[in-house]
Amino acid sequence: MNLEKMLEYQKIDHEIYKIELELQKSREMERVKNLKSQISLAENALLRLNKEASDLFAAIQNIEKDIASAVPDKGIIDNANTLEKAESAEKTLAACLESLANLEREARRAFDRLSAITKEAAKQYETGKYLSFEHKKARDEANALYIKVKLEQKDNFAKLAELTSQIEPKLLERYKALREQRRMPAIVAFNGTNCSACGMDISIEMSEKLKKSGDMAECPNCRRIVYLK
């Protein structure tokens, strides 16, 4: 009796399940998924820009330290009281000026990139806002479609609710778990040797489990519930 009610439940629910699969392929749901993917891309782009900006700030701090280190000591000029010392001081100053010029170019490139990042981030933020708005709108349309279909299936949902009280809770729970995993139909007949869903020969495993009509067991391969007619 429990199996009979479970099979009746599955027959009705399988029709709802197929409609749900069709809904997932609908234009509305495809738009929801597409927009969600675009939002994810925009968010990842912002994360990358934030990371790059953080790295640039750290680089600029290092450049500032290098600039401070590159500034020559005042004593080099003060102590250039001989021709030899003056020539040495001149070389040191020239090297310092070259180093400072290089550091200045590095700093300019870093600041230019930061400026570009700011503009890119602002653009990505606006894109994200627009996509989020469109995603909500698309999701509302998809929900409206789902509600419409659910209302059309209200008689079937009522039958399922009625059958629920006539089925062993653990069996129904197992069925719903298989449904969630998209292993439908979840309860299939044992044809004497094979699972009629996955086709695997399970005659040895079922020999001690399925002895009389109505007996049920789990297929060791696909994990569906197999029963003996």
CSV table of C-alpha atoms in Angstrom, one decimal:
chain,number,residue,atom,x,y,z
A,1,MET,CA,0.0,0.0,0.0
A,2,ASN,CA,2.8,2.4,0.9
A,3,LEU,CA,4.6,1.6,-2.4
A,4,GLU,CA,1.3,2.1,-4.4
A,5,LYS,CA,0.8,5.5,-2.8
A,6,MET,CA,4.4,6.4,-3.4
A,7,LEU,CA,4.2,5.5,-7.1
A,8,GLU,CA,1.0,7.5,-7.4
A,9,TYR,CA,2.8,10.4,-5.7
A,10,GLN,CA,5.7,10.1,-8.1
A,11,LYS,CA,3.5,10.0,-11.2
A,12,ILE,CA,1.9,13.3,-10.3
A,13,ASP,CA,5.1,14.9,-9.0
A,14,HIS,CA,7.0,13.8,-12.1
A,15,GLU,CA,4.7,15.9,-14.3
A,16,ILE,CA,5.4,18.9,-12.0
A,17,TYR,CA,9.1,18.1,-12.1
A,18,LYS,CA,9.1,18.2,-15.9
A,19,ILE,CA,7.3,21.5,-15.9
A,20,GLU,CA,9.9,22.8,-13.5
A,21,LEU,CA,12.7,21.7,-15.8
A,22,GLU,CA,11.0,23.6,-18.7
A,23,LEU,CA,10.7,26.7,-16.5
A,24,GLN,CA,14.5,26.5,-15.9
A,25,LYS,CA,14.9,26.7,-19.7
A,26,SER,CA,12.4,29.5,-20.1
A,27,ARG,CA,13.4,32.9,-21.5
A,28,GLU,CA,12.8,34.5,-18.1
A,29,MET,CA,15.0,32.1,-16.2
A,30,GLU,CA,17.7,32.3,-18.9
A,31,ARG,CA,17.8,36.0,-18.5
A,32,VAL,CA,18.0,35.7,-14.7
A,33,LYS,CA,21.0,33.3,-15.0
A,34,ASN,CA,22.7,35.5,-17.7
A,35,LEU,CA,22.4,38.7,-15.6
A,36,LYS,CA,23.6,36.9,-12.5
A,37,SER,CA,26.7,35.8,-14.5
A,38,GLN,CA,27.3,39.3,-15.7
A,39,ILE,CA,27.0,40.7,-12.1
A,40,SER,CA,29.6,38.1,-11.0
A,41,LEU,CA,31.9,39.3,-13.8
A,42,ALA,CA,31.5,42.9,-12.7
A,43,GLU,CA,32.1,42.1,-9.1
A,44,ASN,CA,35.2,40.2,-9.9
A,45,ALA,CA,36.5,43.1,-12.0
A,46,LEU,CA,36.0,45.4,-9.1
A,47,LEU,CA,37.9,43.0,-6.8
A,48,ARG,CA,40.8,42.9,-9.3
A,49,LEU,CA,40.8,46.7,-9.5
A,50,ASN,CA,40.8,47.1,-5.7
A,51,LYS,CA,43.6,44.6,-5.4
A,52,GLU,CA,45.7,46.5,-8.1
A,53,ALA,CA,45.0,49.8,-6.4
A,54,SER,CA,46.1,48.4,-3.0
A,55,ASP,CA,49.3,47.1,-4.6
A,56,LEU,CA,49.9,50.5,-6.3
A,57,PHE,CA,49.5,52.3,-3.0
A,58,ALA,CA,52.1,50.0,-1.4
A,59,ALA,CA,54.4,50.6,-4.4
A,60,ILE,CA,54.0,54.4,-4.0
A,61,GLN,CA,54.9,54.2,-0.3
A,62,ASN,CA,58.1,52.2,-1.2
A,63,ILE,CA,58.9,54.8,-3.9
A,64,GLU,CA,58.5,57.6,-1.3
A,65,LYS,CA,61.0,55.8,0.9
A,66,ASP,CA,63.4,55.3,-2.0
A,67,ILE,CA,63.1,59.0,-2.8
A,68,ALA,CA,64.0,59.9,0.7
A,69,SER,CA,67.0,57.6,0.6
A,70,ALA,CA,68.1,59.0,-2.8
A,71,VAL,CA,68.3,62.6,-1.6
A,72,PRO,CA,72.1,63.3,-1.1
A,73,ASP,CA,73.5,64.3,2.2
A,74,LYS,CA,74.2,68.0,2.6
A,75,GLY,CA,77.6,67.1,3.8
A,76,ILE,CA,78.7,66.0,0.3
A,77,ILE,CA,78.6,69.6,-0.9
A,78,ASP,CA,80.0,71.1,2.3
A,79,ASN,CA,83.0,68.8,2.3
A,80,ALA,CA,83.8,69.3,-1.4
A,81,ASN,CA,86.8,71.5,-0.5
A,82,THR,CA,89.2,69.9,-3.0
A,83,LEU,CA,89.1,69.2,-6.7
A,84,GLU,CA,89.0,65.4,-6.1
A,85,LYS,CA,86.2,65.7,-3.5
A,86,ALA,CA,84.3,68.1,-5.8
A,87,GLU,CA,84.5,65.6,-8.7
A,88,SER,CA,83.3,62.8,-6.4
A,89,ALA,CA,80.5,65.0,-5.1
A,90,GLU,CA,79.5,65.8,-8.7
A,91,LYS,CA,79.3,62.1,-9.7
A,92,THR,CA,77.3,61.3,-6.5
A,93,LEU,CA,74.9,64.1,-7.2
A,94,ALA,CA,74.5,63.1,-10.8
A,95,ALA,CA,73.7,59.5,-9.7
A,96,CYS,CA,71.2,60.8,-7.2
A,97,LEU,CA,69.5,63.0,-9.7
A,98,GLU,CA,69.2,60.1,-12.2
A,99,SER,CA,67.8,57.8,-9.4
A,100,LEU,CA,65.3,60.5,-8.4
A,101,ALA,CA,64.3,61.0,-12.0
A,102,ASN,CA,63.7,57.3,-12.4
A,103,LEU,CA,61.7,57.2,-9.2
A,104,GLU,CA,59.7,60.2,-10.3
A,105,ARG,CA,58.8,58.4,-13.5
A,106,GLU,CA,57.7,55.3,-11.5
A,107,ALA,CA,55.6,57.4,-9.2
A,108,ARG,CA,54.0,59.2,-12.2
A,109,ARG,CA,53.1,55.8,-13.9
A,110,ALA,CA,51.7,54.6,-10.6
A,111,PHE,CA,49.5,57.7,-10.1
A,112,ASP,CA,48.4,57.6,-13.8
A,113,ARG,CA,47.3,54.0,-13.3
A,114,LEU,CA,45.5,54.8,-10.1
A,115,SER,CA,43.6,57.5,-11.9
A,116,ALA,CA,42.7,55.0,-14.6
A,117,ILE,CA,41.6,52.5,-12.0
A,118,THR,CA,39.4,55.1,-10.3
A,119,LYS,CA,37.6,55.6,-13.7
A,120,GLU,CA,37.4,51.9,-14.4
A,121,ALA,CA,36.0,51.1,-10.9
A,122,ALA,CA,33.4,53.9,-11.3
A,123,LYS,CA,32.3,52.4,-14.6
A,124,GLN,CA,32.2,48.9,-13.2
A,125,TYR,CA,30.2,50.1,-10.2
A,126,GLU,CA,27.6,51.8,-12.4
A,127,THR,CA,27.5,48.7,-14.6
A,128,GLY,CA,26.9,46.5,-11.5
A,129,LYS,CA,24.1,48.8,-10.3
A,130,TYR,CA,22.4,48.6,-13.7
A,131,LEU,CA,22.8,44.8,-13.8
A,132,SER,CA,21.5,44.4,-10.3
A,133,PHE,CA,18.4,46.4,-11.2
A,134,GLU,CA,17.8,44.4,-14.3
A,135,HIS,CA,18.4,41.1,-12.4
A,136,LYS,CA,15.8,42.0,-9.8
A,137,LYS,CA,13.3,42.9,-12.6
A,138,ALA,CA,14.1,39.6,-14.4
A,139,ARG,CA,13.8,37.6,-11.2
A,140,ASP,CA,10.4,39.2,-10.5
A,141,GLU,CA,9.2,38.2,-14.0
A,142,ALA,CA,10.5,34.6,-13.4
A,143,ASN,CA,8.8,34.4,-10.0
A,144,ALA,CA,5.5,35.7,-11.6
A,145,LEU,CA,5.8,32.9,-14.2
A,146,TYR,CA,6.5,30.3,-11.5
A,147,ILE,CA,3.5,31.5,-9.5
A,148,LYS,CA,1.3,31.3,-12.6
A,149,VAL,CA,2.4,27.7,-13.3
A,150,LYS,CA,2.0,26.8,-9.7
A,151,LEU,CA,-1.6,28.0,-9.8
A,152,GLU,CA,-2.2,26.0,-12.9
A,153,GLN,CA,-0.9,22.9,-11.1
A,154,LYS,CA,-2.9,23.6,-7.8
A,155,ASP,CA,-5.0,20.4,-8.2
A,156,ASN,CA,-1.8,18.3,-8.5
A,157,PHE,CA,-0.3,20.0,-5.5
A,158,ALA,CA,-3.5,19.3,-3.6
A,159,LYS,CA,-3.3,15.6,-4.5
A,160,LEU,CA,0.4,15.5,-3.4
A,161,ALA,CA,-0.5,17.0,-0.1
A,162,GLU,CA,-3.3,14.4,0.3
A,163,LEU,CA,-0.9,11.5,-0.5
A,164,THR,CA,1.8,12.8,1.8
A,165,SER,CA,0.0,11.6,4.9
A,166,GLN,CA,-0.4,8.1,3.4
A,167,ILE,CA,3.3,7.6,2.7
A,168,GLU,CA,6.0,6.6,5.2
A,169,PRO,CA,8.0,9.8,6.1
A,170,LYS,CA,11.4,8.2,5.6
A,171,LEU,CA,10.5,6.9,2.1
A,172,LEU,CA,9.1,10.3,1.1
A,173,GLU,CA,12.2,12.0,2.5
A,174,ARG,CA,14.4,9.7,0.4
A,175,TYR,CA,12.3,10.3,-2.6
A,176,LYS,CA,12.7,14.1,-2.2
A,177,ALA,CA,16.4,13.8,-1.8
A,178,LEU,CA,16.7,11.9,-5.1
A,179,ARG,CA,14.4,14.5,-6.7
A,180,GLU,CA,16.7,17.2,-5.5
A,181,GLN,CA,19.6,15.4,-7.1
A,182,ARG,CA,17.6,15.2,-10.4
A,183,ARG,CA,17.5,11.5,-10.3
A,184,MET,CA,14.0,11.2,-11.7
A,185,PRO,CA,12.1,8.9,-11.7
A,186,ALA,CA,13.4,8.2,-8.2
A,187,ILE,CA,11.5,4.9,-7.7
A,188,VAL,CA,11.9,2.4,-10.5
A,189,ALA,CA,11.0,-1.3,-11.1
A,190,PHE,CA,13.5,-4.1,-10.8
A,191,ASN,CA,13.2,-6.1,-14.0
A,192,GLY,CA,14.7,-9.3,-12.5
A,193,THR,CA,18.3,-8.6,-13.2
A,194,ASN,CA,18.8,-4.9,-13.8
A,195,CYS,CA,17.9,-1.5,-12.4
A,196,SER,CA,15.4,-0.1,-14.9
A,197,ALA,CA,16.9,3.4,-14.5
A,198,CYS,CA,20.6,3.0,-14.8
A,199,GLY,CA,20.6,-0.5,-16.4
A,200,MET,CA,23.2,-2.0,-14.1
A,201,ASP,CA,22.9,-5.7,-13.3
A,202,ILE,CA,22.0,-5.8,-9.6
A,203,SER,CA,20.6,-9.3,-9.4
A,204,ILE,CA,23.2,-10.5,-6.8
A,205,GLU,CA,22.7,-7.5,-4.5
A,206,MET,CA,18.9,-7.7,-4.8
A,207,SER,CA,18.5,-11.5,-4.3
A,208,GLU,CA,18.2,-11.2,-0.6
A,209,LYS,CA,16.4,-7.8,-0.5
A,210,LEU,CA,13.6,-8.1,-3.1
A,211,LYS,CA,11.7,-11.3,-2.4
A,212,LYS,CA,8.0,-10.4,-2.6
A,213,SER,CA,5.9,-7.8,-4.5
A,214,GLY,CA,6.3,-4.4,-3.0
A,215,ASP,CA,9.8,-4.9,-1.5
A,216,MET,CA,12.1,-2.0,-2.0
A,217,ALA,CA,15.9,-1.5,-1.8
A,218,GLU,CA,18.5,1.0,-3.0
A,219,CYS,CA,20.3,0.5,-6.3
A,220,PRO,CA,24.0,0.3,-5.4
A,221,ASN,CA,24.9,2.1,-8.6
A,222,CYS,CA,22.5,5.1,-9.1
A,223,ARG,CA,21.1,5.1,-5.5
A,224,ARG,CA,17.5,5.1,-6.8
A,225,ILE,CA,14.9,3.1,-5.0
A,226,VAL,CA,14.1,-0.1,-6.9
A,227,TYR,CA,11.0,-2.2,-6.1
A,228,LEU,CA,9.7,-5.6,-7.0
A,229,LYS,CA,6.4,-5.6,-8.9
